[in-house]
């Protein structure tokens, strides 16, 4: 299993770069960031600094969208970074949430998402793409390579992921929901004539290492409750589209019954006052909290479901210590054992 961190590009940018450097030092293979240019600093500028300050980590958005950025510009950004730093970028993409809603826009429909993935993938992989009725290509991008991982929750978005995605991003760590989504993606891939085993499966959720005491547990939950509110934005869209009695697991849809709007000014932030509706049970199920051993046990269960990467959100007050414990205890525990002599 690979491990990533998910950062916000809050100023100063040097802080984001330093956290990325620490992530590599502690053994993480991927550094992801939010991509919401009104709320935080422009991530692609910061990616260049992260790549310059590190040696191996893959860098990209979790997630960008086809509405706020021109598709050819997205592809050019990735291809340029690849030329500069040697194919160390990855693209997470979805319909759009905070980046479009803060500008009073709407998430893209799935047809637009599918088309954007095709254009971005072809151009960023040094191949021609059809855009606005004409064939276009970067004449300078020789050797550029980019995988595109799709973030999805609902049945049709999951089906699209299986049909076109190099990877699937599920932004929560509930094993039951993960099992359902992975099956939908794998079945769609097989029906489309693709190899389901070729798709990468990424679980993204807050990770918080803390002591096993009631007070510590309560603090961890409060630091990560914002995540249930963020996920609730997408779940509300699913319920509006499919109804409360669809094939989507009740474990995903039932908890938003107490949801009363959302303030994007507090998006992704610990202490978000618009996440009070999220019950403790959901925080525990959606996130990874507690001792290193608790994290290992949950990650082992996710790995058994087919998860190939865990990307931990660090929007809380224990960033450095959580990364240190992961580097010293959690990541080694999930590694394949290798012995020097037989």
PDB file of C-alpha atoms in Angstrom, residues 54-324:
ATOM      1  CA  UNK A  54      11.750  16.857  -2.843  1.00  0.00           C
ATOM      2  CA  UNK A  55      13.217  13.908  -4.742  1.00  0.00           C
ATOM      3  CA  UNK A  56      10.592  11.227  -5.235  1.00  0.00           C
ATOM      4  CA  UNK A  57       7.059  12.158  -4.167  1.00  0.00           C
ATOM      5  CA  UNK A  58       4.250  12.360  -6.699  1.00  0.00           C
ATOM      6  CA  UNK A  59       2.314  15.631  -6.538  1.00  0.00           C
ATOM      7  CA  UNK A  60      -1.177  16.625  -7.654  1.00  0.00           C
ATOM      8  CA  UNK A  61      -4.636  17.955  -6.772  1.00  0.00           C
ATOM      9  CA  UNK A  62      -7.256  16.141  -4.736  1.00  0.00           C
ATOM     10  CA  UNK A  63      -9.151  17.212  -6.671  1.00  0.00           C
ATOM     11  CA  UNK A  64      -9.299  19.588  -9.608  1.00  0.00           C
ATOM     12  CA  UNK A  65     -12.387  19.967 -11.796  1.00  0.00           C
ATOM     13  CA  UNK A  66     -13.341  20.694 -15.420  1.00  0.00           C
ATOM     14  CA  UNK A  67     -15.321  23.855 -14.658  1.00  0.00           C
ATOM     15  CA  UNK A  68     -12.875  26.383 -13.211  1.00  0.00           C
ATOM     16  CA  UNK A  69      -9.865  25.513 -15.386  1.00  0.00           C
ATOM     17  CA  UNK A  70      -9.553  25.209 -19.159  1.00  0.00           C
ATOM     18  CA  UNK A  71      -8.825  21.554 -19.924  1.00  0.00           C
ATOM     19  CA  UNK A  72      -5.883  22.286 -22.193  1.00  0.00           C
ATOM     20  CA  UNK A  73      -4.397  24.577 -19.533  1.00  0.00           C
ATOM     21  CA  UNK A  74      -4.672  21.803 -16.921  1.00  0.00           C
ATOM     22  CA  UNK A  75      -2.874  19.419 -19.276  1.00  0.00           C
ATOM     23  CA  UNK A  76      -0.202  22.024 -20.028  1.00  0.00           C
ATOM     24  CA  UNK A  77       0.418  22.594 -16.324  1.00  0.00           C
ATOM     25  CA  UNK A  78       1.019  18.891 -15.738  1.00  0.00           C
ATOM     26  CA  UNK A  79       3.119  18.412 -18.861  1.00  0.00           C
ATOM     27  CA  UNK A  80       5.281  21.404 -17.955  1.00  0.00           C
ATOM     28  CA  UNK A  81       5.880  20.127 -14.423  1.00  0.00           C
ATOM     29  CA  UNK A  82       6.703  16.705 -15.871  1.00  0.00           C
ATOM     30  CA  UNK A  83       9.318  18.202 -18.175  1.00  0.00           C
ATOM     31  CA  UNK A  84      10.838  20.131 -15.282  1.00  0.00           C
ATOM     32  CA  UNK A  85      10.785  17.383 -12.643  1.00  0.00           C
ATOM     33  CA  UNK A  86      10.555  14.049 -14.443  1.00  0.00           C
ATOM     34  CA  UNK A  87       6.962  12.762 -14.546  1.00  0.00           C
ATOM     35  CA  UNK A  88       6.211  13.207 -10.846  1.00  0.00           C
ATOM     36  CA  UNK A  89       2.658  14.516 -11.201  1.00  0.00           C
ATOM     37  CA  UNK A  90      -0.735  12.886 -10.814  1.00  0.00           C
ATOM     38  CA  UNK A  91      -4.203  14.294 -11.495  1.00  0.00           C
ATOM     39  CA  UNK A  92      -7.142  13.790  -9.176  1.00  0.00           C
ATOM     40  CA  UNK A  93     -10.333  15.134 -10.743  1.00  0.00           C
ATOM     41  CA  UNK A  94     -14.032  15.295  -9.926  1.00  0.00           C
ATOM     42  CA  UNK A  95     -17.181  17.212 -10.788  1.00  0.00           C
ATOM     43  CA  UNK A  96     -16.228  20.144  -8.535  1.00  0.00           C
ATOM     44  CA  UNK A  97     -17.294  21.318  -5.104  1.00  0.00           C
ATOM     45  CA  UNK A  98     -15.821  24.314  -3.268  1.00  0.00           C
ATOM     46  CA  UNK A  99     -13.941  25.669  -6.298  1.00  0.00           C
ATOM     47  CA  UNK A 100     -17.174  26.118  -8.252  1.00  0.00           C
ATOM     48  CA  UNK A 101     -19.724  26.649  -5.471  1.00  0.00           C
ATOM     49  CA  UNK A 102     -17.797  29.571  -3.944  1.00  0.00           C
ATOM     50  CA  UNK A 103     -18.151  31.273  -7.338  1.00  0.00           C
ATOM     51  CA  UNK A 104     -21.896  30.497  -7.373  1.00  0.00           C
ATOM     52  CA  UNK A 105     -21.427  27.859 -10.045  1.00  0.00           C
ATOM     53  CA  UNK A 106     -22.540  24.252 -10.259  1.00  0.00           C
ATOM     54  CA  UNK A 107     -20.527  21.035 -10.418  1.00  0.00           C
ATOM     55  CA  UNK A 108     -19.927  19.723 -13.931  1.00  0.00           C
ATOM     56  CA  UNK A 109     -22.153  16.980 -15.262  1.00  0.00           C
ATOM     57  CA  UNK A 110     -20.687  13.550 -15.888  1.00  0.00           C
ATOM     58  CA  UNK A 111     -20.568  13.967 -19.663  1.00  0.00           C
ATOM     59  CA  UNK A 112     -18.380  17.041 -19.239  1.00  0.00           C
ATOM     60  CA  UNK A 113     -16.201  15.249 -16.705  1.00  0.00           C
ATOM     61  CA  UNK A 114     -15.713  12.332 -19.116  1.00  0.00           C
ATOM     62  CA  UNK A 115     -14.773  14.654 -21.991  1.00  0.00           C
ATOM     63  CA  UNK A 116     -12.332  16.623 -19.843  1.00  0.00           C
ATOM     64  CA  UNK A 117     -10.586  13.454 -18.687  1.00  0.00           C
ATOM     65  CA  UNK A 118     -10.094  12.374 -22.296  1.00  0.00           C
ATOM     66  CA  UNK A 119      -8.622  15.729 -23.325  1.00  0.00           C
ATOM     67  CA  UNK A 120      -6.376  16.131 -20.281  1.00  0.00           C
ATOM     68  CA  UNK A 121      -5.114  12.546 -20.456  1.00  0.00           C
ATOM     69  CA  UNK A 122      -4.244  12.652 -24.139  1.00  0.00           C
ATOM     70  CA  UNK A 123      -2.512  16.021 -24.089  1.00  0.00           C
ATOM     71  CA  UNK A 124      -0.582  15.381 -20.853  1.00  0.00           C
ATOM     72  CA  UNK A 125       0.565  11.994 -22.185  1.00  0.00           C
ATOM     73  CA  UNK A 126       2.074  13.541 -25.319  1.00  0.00           C
ATOM     74  CA  UNK A 127      -0.780  12.515 -27.600  1.00  0.00           C
ATOM     75  CA  UNK A 128      -3.215  14.519 -29.744  1.00  0.00           C
ATOM     76  CA  UNK A 129      -6.691  15.332 -28.423  1.00  0.00           C
ATOM     77  CA  UNK A 130      -9.855  16.648 -30.020  1.00  0.00           C
ATOM     78  CA  UNK A 131     -10.977  19.957 -28.560  1.00  0.00           C
ATOM     79  CA  UNK A 132     -13.604  22.301 -29.970  1.00  0.00           C
ATOM     80  CA  UNK A 133     -13.808  20.232 -33.143  1.00  0.00           C
ATOM     81  CA  UNK A 134     -10.102  20.254 -33.959  1.00  0.00           C
ATOM     82  CA  UNK A 135      -7.095  18.059 -33.230  1.00  0.00           C
ATOM     83  CA  UNK A 136      -4.583  19.743 -30.933  1.00  0.00           C
ATOM     84  CA  UNK A 137      -1.282  18.643 -29.427  1.00  0.00           C
ATOM     85  CA  UNK A 138       1.585  20.057 -27.395  1.00  0.00           C
ATOM     86  CA  UNK A 139       4.620  20.111 -29.721  1.00  0.00           C
ATOM     87  CA  UNK A 140       6.976  20.312 -26.734  1.00  0.00           C
ATOM     88  CA  UNK A 141       5.731  17.604 -24.324  1.00  0.00           C
ATOM     89  CA  UNK A 142       7.723  14.569 -25.473  1.00  0.00           C
ATOM     90  CA  UNK A 143       7.753  11.850 -22.823  1.00  0.00           C
ATOM     91  CA  UNK A 144       5.178  13.419 -20.499  1.00  0.00           C
ATOM     92  CA  UNK A 145       3.132  10.838 -18.577  1.00  0.00           C
ATOM     93  CA  UNK A 146       0.091  11.439 -16.370  1.00  0.00           C
ATOM     94  CA  UNK A 147      -2.413   9.172 -14.628  1.00  0.00           C
ATOM     95  CA  UNK A 148      -5.897  10.503 -13.891  1.00  0.00           C
ATOM     96  CA  UNK A 149      -7.714   9.359 -10.762  1.00  0.00           C
ATOM     97  CA  UNK A 150     -11.415  10.130 -10.471  1.00  0.00           C
ATOM     98  CA  UNK A 151     -13.139  11.107  -7.217  1.00  0.00           C
ATOM     99  CA  UNK A 152     -16.675   9.731  -7.013  1.00  0.00           C
ATOM    100  CA  UNK A 153     -19.501   8.701  -4.673  1.00  0.00           C
ATOM    101  CA  UNK A 154     -22.701   8.141  -6.668  1.00  0.00           C
ATOM    102  CA  UNK A 155     -23.483   5.116  -8.875  1.00  0.00           C
ATOM    103  CA  UNK A 156     -23.106   6.856 -12.246  1.00  0.00           C
ATOM    104  CA  UNK A 157     -19.901   8.635 -11.231  1.00  0.00           C
ATOM    105  CA  UNK A 158     -18.505   5.339  -9.970  1.00  0.00           C
ATOM    106  CA  UNK A 159     -19.440   3.697 -13.269  1.00  0.00           C
ATOM    107  CA  UNK A 160     -17.631   6.452 -15.173  1.00  0.00           C
ATOM    108  CA  UNK A 161     -14.577   5.929 -12.972  1.00  0.00           C
ATOM    109  CA  UNK A 162     -14.436   2.251 -13.853  1.00  0.00           C
ATOM    110  CA  UNK A 163     -14.777   3.054 -17.532  1.00  0.00           C
ATOM    111  CA  UNK A 164     -12.129   5.781 -17.849  1.00  0.00           C
ATOM    112  CA  UNK A 165     -10.125   6.262 -14.644  1.00  0.00           C
ATOM    113  CA  UNK A 166      -6.575   5.156 -14.013  1.00  0.00           C
ATOM    114  CA  UNK A 167      -7.491   5.314 -10.356  1.00  0.00           C
ATOM    115  CA  UNK A 168     -10.459   5.848  -8.040  1.00  0.00           C
ATOM    116  CA  UNK A 169     -10.487   8.253  -5.087  1.00  0.00           C
ATOM    117  CA  UNK A 170     -13.006   7.649  -2.300  1.00  0.00           C
ATOM    118  CA  UNK A 171     -12.969  10.445   0.242  1.00  0.00           C
ATOM    119  CA  UNK A 172     -13.877   8.499   3.378  1.00  0.00           C
ATOM    120  CA  UNK A 173     -12.486   5.441   5.157  1.00  0.00           C
ATOM    121  CA  UNK A 174     -15.587   3.415   6.040  1.00  0.00           C
ATOM    122  CA  UNK A 175     -14.807  -0.196   5.013  1.00  0.00           C
ATOM    123  CA  UNK A 176     -18.426  -1.070   4.190  1.00  0.00           C
ATOM    124  CA  UNK A 177     -18.868   1.929   1.905  1.00  0.00           C
ATOM    125  CA  UNK A 178     -15.423   1.323   0.416  1.00  0.00           C
ATOM    126  CA  UNK A 179     -16.355  -2.266  -0.417  1.00  0.00           C
ATOM    127  CA  UNK A 180     -19.517  -1.150  -2.215  1.00  0.00           C
ATOM    128  CA  UNK A 181     -17.829   1.609  -4.225  1.00  0.00           C
ATOM    129  CA  UNK A 182     -14.858  -0.553  -5.210  1.00  0.00           C
ATOM    130  CA  UNK A 183     -17.192  -3.283  -6.460  1.00  0.00           C
ATOM    131  CA  UNK A 184     -19.166  -0.798  -8.579  1.00  0.00           C
ATOM    132  CA  UNK A 185     -15.948   0.566 -10.096  1.00  0.00           C
ATOM    133  CA  UNK A 186     -14.495  -2.877 -10.754  1.00  0.00           C
ATOM    134  CA  UNK A 187     -17.739  -4.165 -12.309  1.00  0.00           C
ATOM    135  CA  UNK A 188     -17.923  -1.102 -14.601  1.00  0.00           C
ATOM    136  CA  UNK A 189     -14.312  -1.588 -15.671  1.00  0.00           C
ATOM    137  CA  UNK A 190     -14.926  -5.232 -16.512  1.00  0.00           C
ATOM    138  CA  UNK A 191     -18.073  -4.409 -18.465  1.00  0.00           C
ATOM    139  CA  UNK A 192     -16.103  -1.810 -20.431  1.00  0.00           C
ATOM    140  CA  UNK A 193     -13.488  -4.404 -21.369  1.00  0.00           C
ATOM    141  CA  UNK A 194     -10.864  -3.022 -19.005  1.00  0.00           C
ATOM    142  CA  UNK A 195      -8.750  -4.894 -16.470  1.00  0.00           C
ATOM    143  CA  UNK A 196     -10.171  -4.031 -13.008  1.00  0.00           C
ATOM    144  CA  UNK A 197      -6.843  -4.953 -11.420  1.00  0.00           C
ATOM    145  CA  UNK A 198      -5.140  -2.172 -13.384  1.00  0.00           C
ATOM    146  CA  UNK A 199      -7.142   0.503 -11.525  1.00  0.00           C
ATOM    147  CA  UNK A 200      -5.611   2.049  -8.410  1.00  0.00           C
ATOM    148  CA  UNK A 201      -7.932   2.468  -5.416  1.00  0.00           C
ATOM    149  CA  UNK A 202      -7.234   5.378  -3.076  1.00  0.00           C
ATOM    150  CA  UNK A 203      -8.948   6.016   0.247  1.00  0.00           C
ATOM    151  CA  UNK A 204      -8.586   9.637   1.382  1.00  0.00           C
ATOM    152  CA  UNK A 205      -9.594  10.607   4.927  1.00  0.00           C
ATOM    153  CA  UNK A 206      -8.301  12.514   7.957  1.00  0.00           C
ATOM    154  CA  UNK A 207      -5.619  10.698   9.946  1.00  0.00           C
ATOM    155  CA  UNK A 208      -4.953  11.743  13.521  1.00  0.00           C
ATOM    156  CA  UNK A 209      -2.573   9.945  15.880  1.00  0.00           C
ATOM    157  CA  UNK A 210      -3.549  10.431  19.516  1.00  0.00           C
ATOM    158  CA  UNK A 211      -3.704   8.843  22.950  1.00  0.00           C
ATOM    159  CA  UNK A 212      -6.356   6.279  23.799  1.00  0.00           C
ATOM    160  CA  UNK A 213      -8.241   8.250  26.443  1.00  0.00           C
ATOM    161  CA  UNK A 214     -11.775   9.725  26.474  1.00  0.00           C
ATOM    162  CA  UNK A 215     -10.536  13.322  26.411  1.00  0.00           C
ATOM    163  CA  UNK A 216      -8.033  12.652  23.640  1.00  0.00           C
ATOM    164  CA  UNK A 217     -10.636  10.777  21.614  1.00  0.00           C
ATOM    165  CA  UNK A 218     -13.116  13.633  21.939  1.00  0.00           C
ATOM    166  CA  UNK A 219     -10.467  16.127  20.836  1.00  0.00           C
ATOM    167  CA  UNK A 220      -9.555  14.039  17.776  1.00  0.00           C
ATOM    168  CA  UNK A 221     -13.189  13.808  16.754  1.00  0.00           C
ATOM    169  CA  UNK A 222     -13.679  17.564  17.048  1.00  0.00           C
ATOM    170  CA  UNK A 223     -10.552  18.188  14.980  1.00  0.00           C
ATOM    171  CA  UNK A 224     -11.839  15.920  12.209  1.00  0.00           C
ATOM    172  CA  UNK A 225     -15.615  16.487  12.323  1.00  0.00           C
ATOM    173  CA  UNK A 226     -15.291  18.966   9.425  1.00  0.00           C
ATOM    174  CA  UNK A 227     -14.671  16.001   7.126  1.00  0.00           C
ATOM    175  CA  UNK A 228     -18.161  14.601   7.598  1.00  0.00           C
ATOM    176  CA  UNK A 229     -19.526  18.023   6.703  1.00  0.00           C
ATOM    177  CA  UNK A 230     -17.429  18.147   3.528  1.00  0.00           C
ATOM    178  CA  UNK A 231     -18.494  14.661   2.477  1.00  0.00           C
ATOM    179  CA  UNK A 232     -22.079  15.660   3.268  1.00  0.00           C
ATOM    180  CA  UNK A 233     -22.011  18.187   0.411  1.00  0.00           C
ATOM    181  CA  UNK A 234     -21.548  15.362  -2.076  1.00  0.00           C
ATOM    182  CA  UNK A 235     -23.973  13.060  -0.282  1.00  0.00           C
ATOM    183  CA  UNK A 236     -26.671  15.739  -0.427  1.00  0.00           C
ATOM    184  CA  UNK A 237     -26.248  15.838  -4.215  1.00  0.00           C
ATOM    185  CA  UNK A 238     -26.575  12.055  -4.379  1.00  0.00           C
ATOM    186  CA  UNK A 239     -29.754  12.018  -2.276  1.00  0.00           C
ATOM    187  CA  UNK A 240     -31.228  14.820  -4.388  1.00  0.00           C
ATOM    188  CA  UNK A 241     -30.514  12.861  -7.564  1.00  0.00           C
ATOM    189  CA  UNK A 242     -31.275   9.278  -6.541  1.00  0.00           C
ATOM    190  CA  UNK A 243     -33.517   9.650  -3.487  1.00  0.00           C
ATOM    191  CA  UNK A 244     -33.021   8.247  -0.008  1.00  0.00           C
ATOM    192  CA  UNK A 245     -33.952   4.696  -1.069  1.00  0.00           C
ATOM    193  CA  UNK A 246     -31.414   4.190  -3.847  1.00  0.00           C
ATOM    194  CA  UNK A 247     -28.679   1.539  -4.064  1.00  0.00           C
ATOM    195  CA  UNK A 248     -26.307   3.897  -2.244  1.00  0.00           C
ATOM    196  CA  UNK A 249     -25.553   2.448   1.233  1.00  0.00           C
ATOM    197  CA  UNK A 250     -27.573   3.911   4.090  1.00  0.00           C
ATOM    198  CA  UNK A 251     -24.323   4.278   5.981  1.00  0.00           C
ATOM    199  CA  UNK A 252     -23.439   7.027   3.527  1.00  0.00           C
ATOM    200  CA  UNK A 253     -26.770   8.797   3.149  1.00  0.00           C
ATOM    201  CA  UNK A 254     -28.597   8.610   6.484  1.00  0.00           C
ATOM    202  CA  UNK A 255     -26.293  10.829   8.521  1.00  0.00           C
ATOM    203  CA  UNK A 256     -27.082  14.012   6.561  1.00  0.00           C
ATOM    204  CA  UNK A 257     -30.703  14.187   7.712  1.00  0.00           C
ATOM    205  CA  UNK A 258     -29.714  16.860  10.240  1.00  0.00           C
ATOM    206  CA  UNK A 259     -27.694  18.889   7.737  1.00  0.00           C
ATOM    207  CA  UNK A 260     -28.771  22.544   7.488  1.00  0.00           C
ATOM    208  CA  UNK A 261     -26.644  24.210   4.853  1.00  0.00           C
ATOM    209  CA  UNK A 262     -22.902  24.699   4.673  1.00  0.00           C
ATOM    210  CA  UNK A 263     -20.519  27.646   4.937  1.00  0.00           C
ATOM    211  CA  UNK A 264     -17.698  27.300   2.427  1.00  0.00           C
ATOM    212  CA  UNK A 265     -15.720  29.966   4.247  1.00  0.00           C
ATOM    213  CA  UNK A 266     -15.034  27.231   6.824  1.00  0.00           C
ATOM    214  CA  UNK A 267     -14.529  24.474   4.242  1.00  0.00           C
ATOM    215  CA  UNK A 268     -12.062  21.798   5.305  1.00  0.00           C
ATOM    216  CA  UNK A 269     -11.212  23.489   8.593  1.00  0.00           C
ATOM    217  CA  UNK A 270     -11.135  22.062  12.104  1.00  0.00           C
ATOM    218  CA  UNK A 271     -13.892  23.611  14.193  1.00  0.00           C
ATOM    219  CA  UNK A 272     -16.227  24.086  11.227  1.00  0.00           C
ATOM    220  CA  UNK A 273     -19.481  25.250  12.851  1.00  0.00           C
ATOM    221  CA  UNK A 274     -21.556  23.843   9.993  1.00  0.00           C
ATOM    222  CA  UNK A 275     -20.440  20.279  10.714  1.00  0.00           C
ATOM    223  CA  UNK A 276     -22.159  19.989  14.093  1.00  0.00           C
ATOM    224  CA  UNK A 277     -24.762  17.672  12.539  1.00  0.00           C
ATOM    225  CA  UNK A 278     -22.090  15.000  11.956  1.00  0.00           C
ATOM    226  CA  UNK A 279     -22.399  12.372  14.730  1.00  0.00           C
ATOM    227  CA  UNK A 280     -19.403  10.914  16.526  1.00  0.00           C
ATOM    228  CA  UNK A 281     -20.042   7.523  14.937  1.00  0.00           C
ATOM    229  CA  UNK A 282     -19.593   8.971  11.444  1.00  0.00           C
ATOM    230  CA  UNK A 283     -16.367  10.748  12.409  1.00  0.00           C
ATOM    231  CA  UNK A 284     -14.993   7.446  13.702  1.00  0.00           C
ATOM    232  CA  UNK A 285     -16.118   5.502  10.627  1.00  0.00           C
ATOM    233  CA  UNK A 286     -15.034   8.031   8.016  1.00  0.00           C
ATOM    234  CA  UNK A 287     -11.649   8.907   9.589  1.00  0.00           C
ATOM    235  CA  UNK A 288      -8.613   7.167  11.085  1.00  0.00           C
ATOM    236  CA  UNK A 289      -8.222   8.149  14.730  1.00  0.00           C
ATOM    237  CA  UNK A 290      -6.315   6.871  17.735  1.00  0.00           C
ATOM    238  CA  UNK A 291      -3.172   4.875  18.298  1.00  0.00           C
ATOM    239  CA  UNK A 292      -0.826   3.654  15.583  1.00  0.00           C
ATOM    240  CA  UNK A 293      -2.175   0.131  16.077  1.00  0.00           C
ATOM    241  CA  UNK A 294      -5.748   1.298  15.484  1.00  0.00           C
ATOM    242  CA  UNK A 295      -4.655   2.935  12.245  1.00  0.00           C
ATOM    243  CA  UNK A 296      -2.811  -0.204  11.155  1.00  0.00           C
ATOM    244  CA  UNK A 297      -5.812  -2.433  11.829  1.00  0.00           C
ATOM    245  CA  UNK A 298      -8.186  -0.255   9.817  1.00  0.00           C
ATOM    246  CA  UNK A 299      -5.704   0.137   6.970  1.00  0.00           C
ATOM    247  CA  UNK A 300      -5.197  -3.623   6.832  1.00  0.00           C
ATOM    248  CA  UNK A 301      -8.958  -4.058   6.466  1.00  0.00           C
ATOM    249  CA  UNK A 302      -9.016  -1.486   3.647  1.00  0.00           C
ATOM    250  CA  UNK A 303      -6.035  -3.112   1.943  1.00  0.00           C
ATOM    251  CA  UNK A 304      -7.859  -6.447   2.010  1.00  0.00           C
ATOM    252  CA  UNK A 305     -10.694  -4.767   0.074  1.00  0.00           C
ATOM    253  CA  UNK A 306      -8.281  -3.787  -2.700  1.00  0.00           C
ATOM    254  CA  UNK A 307      -7.203  -0.314  -1.558  1.00  0.00           C
ATOM    255  CA  UNK A 308      -3.756   0.488  -2.980  1.00  0.00           C
ATOM    256  CA  UNK A 309      -3.204   3.922  -1.406  1.00  0.00           C
ATOM    257  CA  UNK A 310      -4.258   5.721   1.741  1.00  0.00           C
ATOM    258  CA  UNK A 311      -4.038   9.532   1.557  1.00  0.00           C
ATOM    259  CA  UNK A 312      -4.363  11.190   4.939  1.00  0.00           C
ATOM    260  CA  UNK A 313      -5.830  14.665   5.368  1.00  0.00           C
ATOM    261  CA  UNK A 314      -3.809  16.822   7.765  1.00  0.00           C
ATOM    262  CA  UNK A 315      -6.294  19.599   8.488  1.00  0.00           C
ATOM    263  CA  UNK A 316      -5.860  19.466  12.251  1.00  0.00           C
ATOM    264  CA  UNK A 317      -3.498  20.503  15.069  1.00  0.00           C
ATOM    265  CA  UNK A 318      -1.234  17.440  15.069  1.00  0.00           C
ATOM    266  CA  UNK A 319       0.279  17.363  11.584  1.00  0.00           C
ATOM    267  CA  UNK A 320       3.961  16.749  12.259  1.00  0.00           C
ATOM    268  CA  UNK A 321       3.460  14.163  14.997  1.00  0.00           C
ATOM    269  CA  UNK A 322       0.934  12.231  12.945  1.00  0.00           C
ATOM    270  CA  UNK A 323       3.362  12.066  10.008  1.00  0.00           C
ATOM    271  CA  UNK A 324       6.215  11.023  12.317  1.00  0.00           C
TER     272      UNK A 324
END
